[in-house]
Protein backbone atom coordinates (compact mmCIF):
# COMPACT_ATOMS: atom_id res chain seq x y z
CA MET A 1 112.27 106.94 91.37
CA SER A 2 113.36 107.25 94.99
CA PHE A 3 112.35 104.70 97.62
CA LEU A 4 110.17 107.30 99.36
CA SER A 5 108.43 108.14 96.08
CA TYR A 6 107.83 104.45 95.50
CA LEU A 7 106.15 104.16 98.92
CA GLU A 8 104.06 107.28 98.45
CA GLN A 9 102.85 106.24 95.00
CA ASN A 10 101.98 102.68 95.97
CA SER A 11 100.73 102.87 99.56
CA PRO A 12 97.16 103.81 98.47
CA ARG A 13 97.05 100.64 96.36
CA ILE A 14 98.11 98.53 99.35
CA GLY A 15 95.59 100.35 101.52
CA GLN A 16 92.82 99.37 99.12
CA LEU A 17 94.06 95.78 99.06
CA ILE A 18 93.92 95.58 102.85
CA ALA A 19 90.51 97.26 102.98
CA GLU A 20 89.03 94.53 100.81
CA TYR A 21 89.68 91.97 103.56
CA TYR A 22 87.44 93.91 105.95
CA GLN A 23 84.60 94.59 103.55
CA VAL A 24 82.67 91.57 104.78
CA GLU A 25 78.89 91.33 104.84
CA VAL A 26 77.96 89.41 107.99
CA ASN A 27 75.31 91.34 109.89
CA GLU A 28 74.90 94.90 111.08
CA ASP A 29 76.18 94.35 114.62
CA ILE A 30 79.23 92.28 113.66
CA ASN A 31 80.18 94.95 111.16
CA LYS A 32 79.63 97.64 113.79
CA TYR A 33 81.68 95.95 116.49
CA LEU A 34 84.39 94.31 114.41
CA TYR A 35 84.92 94.87 110.71
CA SER A 36 84.14 98.58 110.49
CA PRO A 37 86.36 99.68 113.42
CA LEU A 38 89.19 97.47 112.19
CA SER A 39 88.82 98.86 108.68
CA ARG A 40 88.96 102.45 109.97
CA TYR A 41 92.02 101.68 112.09
CA SER A 42 93.80 99.92 109.24
CA ALA A 43 93.11 102.82 106.87
CA ASN A 44 95.52 104.93 108.99
CA GLY A 45 98.32 102.67 107.79
CA GLY A 46 101.34 104.86 107.27
CA LYS A 47 103.68 104.21 104.35
CA ARG A 48 102.93 100.44 104.06
CA HIS A 49 106.61 99.68 103.60
CA ARG A 50 106.36 96.02 104.68
CA PRO A 51 104.09 94.77 101.88
CA LEU A 52 105.82 97.02 99.37
CA ILE A 53 109.32 95.72 100.11
CA CYS A 54 107.88 92.22 99.78
CA GLU A 55 106.96 93.18 96.20
CA LEU A 56 110.39 94.69 95.61
CA ALA A 57 112.15 91.51 96.75
CA CYS A 58 110.05 89.46 94.35
CA GLY A 59 110.98 91.75 91.47
CA ALA A 60 114.63 91.88 92.51
CA VAL A 61 114.98 88.13 91.91
CA GLY A 62 113.14 88.36 88.59
CA GLY A 63 109.72 87.26 89.81
CA ASP A 64 106.18 88.36 88.93
CA THR A 65 105.26 90.94 91.57
CA SER A 66 101.52 90.43 91.02
CA MET A 67 101.90 87.04 92.72
CA VAL A 68 102.83 88.67 96.03
CA ALA A 69 99.53 90.41 96.87
CA ALA A 70 98.04 87.96 99.38
CA SER A 71 101.31 87.28 101.23
CA ALA A 72 102.13 90.99 101.36
CA ALA A 73 98.64 91.61 102.76
CA ALA A 74 99.26 88.92 105.39
CA ILE A 75 102.34 90.78 106.64
CA GLU A 76 100.36 94.02 106.84
CA HIS A 77 97.57 92.24 108.75
CA PHE A 78 100.18 91.15 111.27
CA HIS A 79 101.45 94.72 111.54
CA THR A 80 97.91 95.94 112.24
CA ALA A 81 97.40 93.33 114.95
CA ALA A 82 100.76 94.09 116.51
CA LEU A 83 100.01 97.82 116.68
CA ILE A 84 96.60 97.29 118.27
CA HIS A 85 97.97 94.98 120.93
CA ASP A 86 101.13 97.07 121.45
CA ASP A 87 99.06 100.21 122.04
CA ILE A 88 97.10 98.35 124.71
CA ALA A 89 100.24 97.01 126.40
CA ASP A 90 101.88 100.46 126.39
CA GLU A 91 98.65 102.23 127.44
CA SER A 92 99.08 104.55 124.46
CA THR A 93 96.36 106.97 123.41
CA LEU A 94 97.39 107.95 119.87
CA ARG A 95 98.59 106.08 116.80
CA ARG A 96 99.78 108.27 113.90
CA GLY A 97 97.83 111.21 115.29
CA GLU A 98 94.56 109.28 115.65
CA PRO A 99 93.04 107.72 118.79
CA CYS A 100 94.09 104.12 119.38
CA LEU A 101 91.47 101.45 118.79
CA HIS A 102 91.08 100.64 122.49
CA ILE A 103 90.33 104.32 123.09
CA THR A 104 87.57 104.52 120.47
CA GLU A 105 86.08 101.03 120.86
CA GLY A 106 87.06 99.88 124.34
CA LEU A 107 89.60 97.32 125.46
CA GLY A 108 87.65 94.15 124.73
CA LEU A 109 86.64 95.03 121.19
CA ALA A 110 90.15 96.26 120.40
CA ILE A 111 91.71 92.98 121.53
CA ASN A 112 89.11 91.11 119.49
CA ALA A 113 89.84 93.18 116.38
CA GLY A 114 93.56 92.54 116.77
CA ASP A 115 92.82 88.82 117.01
CA LEU A 116 90.88 88.98 113.73
CA ALA A 117 93.81 90.71 112.02
CA LEU A 118 96.06 87.90 113.28
CA SER A 119 93.72 85.30 111.81
CA GLN A 120 93.98 87.05 108.45
CA VAL A 121 97.74 86.43 108.45
CA THR A 122 97.09 82.74 107.91
CA GLY A 123 93.84 83.09 106.01
CA SER A 124 95.26 85.41 103.36
CA VAL A 125 97.90 82.87 102.37
CA LEU A 126 95.73 79.76 102.67
CA ASN A 127 93.17 81.28 100.31
CA ASP A 128 95.73 82.41 97.72
CA LYS A 129 95.07 80.19 94.70
CA ASN A 130 97.86 81.88 92.72
CA LEU A 131 100.50 79.95 94.69
CA SER A 132 101.10 76.22 94.73
CA GLU A 133 100.29 74.30 97.88
CA SER A 134 103.97 73.72 98.62
CA LYS A 135 104.75 77.41 98.27
CA ARG A 136 101.83 78.39 100.50
CA ILE A 137 103.12 76.02 103.18
CA ARG A 138 106.60 77.53 102.96
CA ILE A 139 105.20 81.07 103.23
CA LEU A 140 103.14 80.05 106.26
CA GLU A 141 106.28 78.60 107.87
CA GLU A 142 107.97 81.97 107.36
CA LEU A 143 104.99 83.82 108.86
CA VAL A 144 104.79 81.51 111.89
CA GLU A 145 108.51 82.09 112.52
CA MET A 146 108.00 85.86 112.16
CA THR A 147 105.05 85.85 114.55
CA THR A 148 106.84 83.75 117.17
CA ARG A 149 110.01 85.84 117.12
CA THR A 150 108.02 89.11 117.34
CA ILE A 151 106.05 87.85 120.33
CA GLU A 152 109.29 86.77 122.02
CA GLY A 153 110.69 90.28 121.56
CA GLN A 154 107.51 91.85 122.89
CA ALA A 155 107.71 89.58 125.96
CA LEU A 156 111.21 90.84 126.70
CA ASP A 157 110.20 94.49 126.21
CA ILE A 158 107.15 94.22 128.45
CA GLY A 159 108.80 91.93 130.99
CA TRP A 160 111.83 94.15 131.50
CA ALA A 161 109.51 97.11 132.13
CA ARG A 162 107.30 95.16 134.53
CA ASP A 163 110.25 93.94 136.58
CA GLY A 164 112.07 97.27 136.59
CA ARG A 165 115.07 95.75 134.81
CA PHE A 166 117.86 98.21 134.06
CA ASP A 167 120.72 95.69 134.29
CA LEU A 168 120.70 95.14 130.54
CA SER A 169 123.53 95.01 128.03
CA ILE A 170 123.59 96.30 124.47
CA ASP A 171 123.43 92.69 123.30
CA ASP A 172 120.25 92.22 125.37
CA TYR A 173 118.69 95.16 123.57
CA LEU A 174 119.77 93.93 120.15
CA GLN A 175 118.30 90.48 120.76
CA MET A 176 115.00 92.04 121.82
CA ALA A 177 114.84 94.50 118.91
CA LYS A 178 115.74 91.89 116.30
CA ARG A 179 112.86 89.76 117.50
CA LYS A 180 110.31 92.50 118.12
CA THR A 181 110.91 94.55 114.97
CA ALA A 182 113.52 93.26 112.52
CA TYR A 183 111.78 90.04 111.54
CA TYR A 184 108.48 91.56 110.49
CA SER A 185 109.75 94.97 109.41
CA GLY A 186 112.50 93.69 107.14
CA ALA A 187 113.69 90.09 107.17
CA THR A 188 110.43 88.22 106.58
CA PRO A 189 108.90 90.54 103.96
CA LEU A 190 112.06 90.29 101.86
CA ALA A 191 112.44 86.54 102.28
CA VAL A 192 108.76 85.93 101.43
CA GLY A 193 108.99 88.11 98.32
CA ALA A 194 112.09 86.27 97.14
CA ILE A 195 110.47 82.87 97.75
CA ILE A 196 107.41 83.83 95.71
CA GLY A 197 109.68 85.23 92.97
CA ASN A 198 111.51 81.87 92.76
CA GLY A 199 114.78 83.32 93.96
CA SER A 200 117.69 81.00 94.70
CA GLU A 201 118.31 79.90 98.28
CA GLU A 202 121.39 82.16 98.28
CA GLN A 203 119.27 85.15 97.23
CA ILE A 204 116.59 84.38 99.81
CA ALA A 205 119.20 84.15 102.57
CA ALA A 206 120.93 87.36 101.47
CA LEU A 207 117.65 89.29 101.36
CA ARG A 208 116.67 87.93 104.77
CA GLU A 209 119.94 89.16 106.29
CA TYR A 210 119.61 92.51 104.55
CA GLY A 211 116.09 92.85 105.93
CA MET A 212 117.23 91.87 109.42
CA ALA A 213 119.91 94.57 109.43
CA ALA A 214 117.62 97.20 107.91
CA GLY A 215 114.78 96.27 110.27
CA LEU A 216 117.04 96.66 113.28
CA ALA A 217 118.21 100.02 111.96
CA PHE A 218 114.55 100.96 111.50
CA GLN A 219 113.89 100.31 115.20
CA ILE A 220 116.97 102.25 116.31
CA GLN A 221 115.88 105.20 114.17
CA ASP A 222 112.42 104.99 115.77
CA ASP A 223 114.12 105.20 119.17
CA LEU A 224 116.05 108.28 118.09
CA LEU A 225 113.04 110.00 116.54
CA ASN A 226 111.04 109.53 119.72
CA LEU A 227 113.62 111.59 121.60
CA VAL A 228 114.76 114.22 119.09
CA GLY A 229 112.23 114.04 116.23
CA ASN A 230 109.56 116.54 115.22
CA LYS A 231 107.53 117.33 118.34
CA GLU A 232 104.53 118.51 116.31
CA LEU A 233 104.43 115.35 114.19
CA LEU A 234 104.84 113.02 117.15
CA GLY A 235 102.33 114.85 119.37
CA LYS A 236 101.71 112.96 122.62
CA ASP A 237 104.15 110.27 121.51
CA TYR A 238 107.05 112.75 121.74
CA ARG A 239 109.58 111.31 124.23
CA SER A 240 107.01 108.70 125.30
CA ASP A 241 109.80 106.10 125.38
CA ILE A 242 111.13 107.85 128.49
CA THR A 243 107.69 107.98 130.12
CA GLU A 244 107.22 104.26 129.40
CA GLY A 245 110.74 103.48 130.65
CA LYS A 246 111.66 101.83 127.33
CA ARG A 247 114.96 99.95 127.27
CA THR A 248 116.11 101.44 123.98
CA LEU A 249 119.65 101.19 122.61
CA ILE A 250 120.13 104.83 123.60
CA ALA A 251 118.93 104.29 127.17
CA VAL A 252 120.93 101.09 127.66
CA HIS A 253 124.11 102.76 126.36
CA ALA A 254 123.59 105.80 128.59
CA LEU A 255 122.97 103.67 131.67
CA GLN A 256 126.32 101.97 131.02
CA HIS A 257 128.33 105.10 130.21
CA SER A 258 126.83 108.08 132.02
CA GLU A 259 128.04 109.27 135.41
CA GLN A 260 124.41 110.27 135.98
CA ASN A 261 123.03 106.77 135.45
CA THR A 262 121.34 106.76 138.87
CA GLU A 263 119.40 109.91 137.96
CA LEU A 264 118.53 108.50 134.54
CA THR A 265 117.31 105.24 136.08
CA ALA A 266 115.06 107.20 138.45
CA ILE A 267 113.54 109.19 135.56
CA LEU A 268 112.95 106.06 133.46
CA ALA A 269 111.32 104.31 136.42
CA SER A 270 109.09 107.25 137.35
CA HIS A 271 106.80 107.22 134.26
CA THR A 272 107.01 110.99 134.30
CA THR A 273 105.41 113.16 131.61
CA ALA A 274 106.94 116.40 132.89
CA PRO A 275 108.71 118.11 129.95
CA THR A 276 111.58 119.26 132.16
CA MET A 277 112.28 115.71 133.34
CA LEU A 278 112.03 114.30 129.83
CA ALA A 279 114.48 116.95 128.63
CA CYS A 280 116.81 116.11 131.51
CA ALA A 281 116.86 112.44 130.46
CA VAL A 282 117.64 113.36 126.86
CA GLU A 283 120.43 115.65 128.03
CA ILE A 284 121.98 112.84 130.07
CA MET A 285 121.83 110.54 127.04
CA GLN A 286 123.30 113.24 124.82
CA GLU A 287 126.21 113.91 127.18
CA ALA A 288 126.94 110.19 127.38
CA GLY A 289 127.27 110.07 123.60
CA SER A 290 124.36 107.64 123.40
CA LEU A 291 122.43 109.39 120.64
CA GLU A 292 125.52 109.52 118.46
CA PHE A 293 126.33 105.90 119.29
CA ALA A 294 122.86 104.74 118.21
CA GLY A 295 122.97 106.73 114.99
CA ASP A 296 126.41 105.38 114.11
CA TYR A 297 125.34 101.83 114.94
CA ALA A 298 122.31 102.03 112.63
CA THR A 299 124.43 103.49 109.82
CA GLY A 300 127.02 100.75 110.19
CA LEU A 301 124.34 98.07 110.03
CA VAL A 302 122.90 99.22 106.73
CA THR A 303 126.26 99.99 105.10
CA ALA A 304 127.47 96.45 105.68
CA ALA A 305 124.12 94.92 104.71
CA LYS A 306 123.87 96.75 101.39
CA ALA A 307 127.36 95.71 100.37
CA SER A 308 126.57 92.04 101.02
CA VAL A 309 123.24 91.81 99.18
CA THR A 310 123.45 93.79 95.94
CA ASP A 311 125.95 91.50 94.20
CA LYS A 312 123.58 88.55 94.65
CA LEU A 313 120.63 90.19 92.86
CA GLU A 314 119.81 91.17 89.31
CA ASP A 315 120.57 94.77 88.40
CA ASN A 316 117.07 96.11 87.84
CA ASP A 317 114.74 98.84 89.10
CA TYR A 318 113.52 96.69 91.99
CA THR A 319 117.03 96.00 93.23
CA ARG A 320 118.00 99.66 93.02
CA LEU A 321 114.95 100.63 95.06
CA LEU A 322 115.76 97.97 97.64
CA ALA A 323 119.29 99.33 97.93
CA GLN A 324 117.77 102.70 98.89
CA MET A 325 115.53 101.12 101.52
CA ALA A 326 118.11 100.86 104.28
CA ASP A 327 119.22 104.48 103.83
CA PHE A 328 115.59 105.60 103.99
CA PHE A 329 115.11 103.69 107.24
CA ILE A 330 117.88 105.64 108.99
CA GLU A 331 117.35 109.02 107.31
CA ARG A 332 113.57 109.33 107.67
CA MET A 333 112.27 112.03 109.99
CA SER A 334 108.93 110.45 110.89
């Protein structure tokens, strides 16, 4: 089975698992204003790779993957909350082709729903009677670290945009992206799965580093897809990183290496949606070699990471699927 096939076959199961957390009988109005909108938003959940790689990590160290359910759900709850709040911060209108929650329900209710999803991150683990108390505490420590690092990365991303910062280095970008994306998209799901599967400390550390590298590559690929991906699939999100003035690896590299960096800075600062201006920015980045640089950087990350992790894991179906994960992250088209 390929990694993509694994995601496609198992994402409905994860979707049902997540839905169960929002099927709460309180009263008609609370359901109307909170649980039902959050359930509908969560149902548009994409490939659910975060909880599924948590399961894979557990199996890769020889653990019982059925023990992962609540902790995997916690990571997906965090993802839901992050998307809701990120859409508000970016003033986005669409998420995976559907209206954002703050568009359908209003700003206040969307923030409130995101807060509930955040509370489920802790609640899912605390209420998991399949894990010992000591293991639940360790998982919660991992999730608190993940949440803190992600919020730090988001602060950098938003703060740089607010202050019109274009004096950034590639290292600045990498520190932001590791925090904002790599922890919760790769490093923490793999570490949590390995902890639940009773992996050795060496295995847990190796999987964490693999997830960090793959998660960073995932973000870089997202940056690339936003500029040169399928326009029909992305819809209004197509080249939105330029409109929002995002400090992506591609943009930072181009600002450092293009002779037209003044023009590029002006476009990024203008919040333009004009197709001709967006195309001009992409052309400047292309001529500076920035798209190629980002693609090569992501490929280098995952090549090195795969080589360092596979010899520390059992040779089984879970490990082989995990080895495909990093390639999928940089080869996916949506």
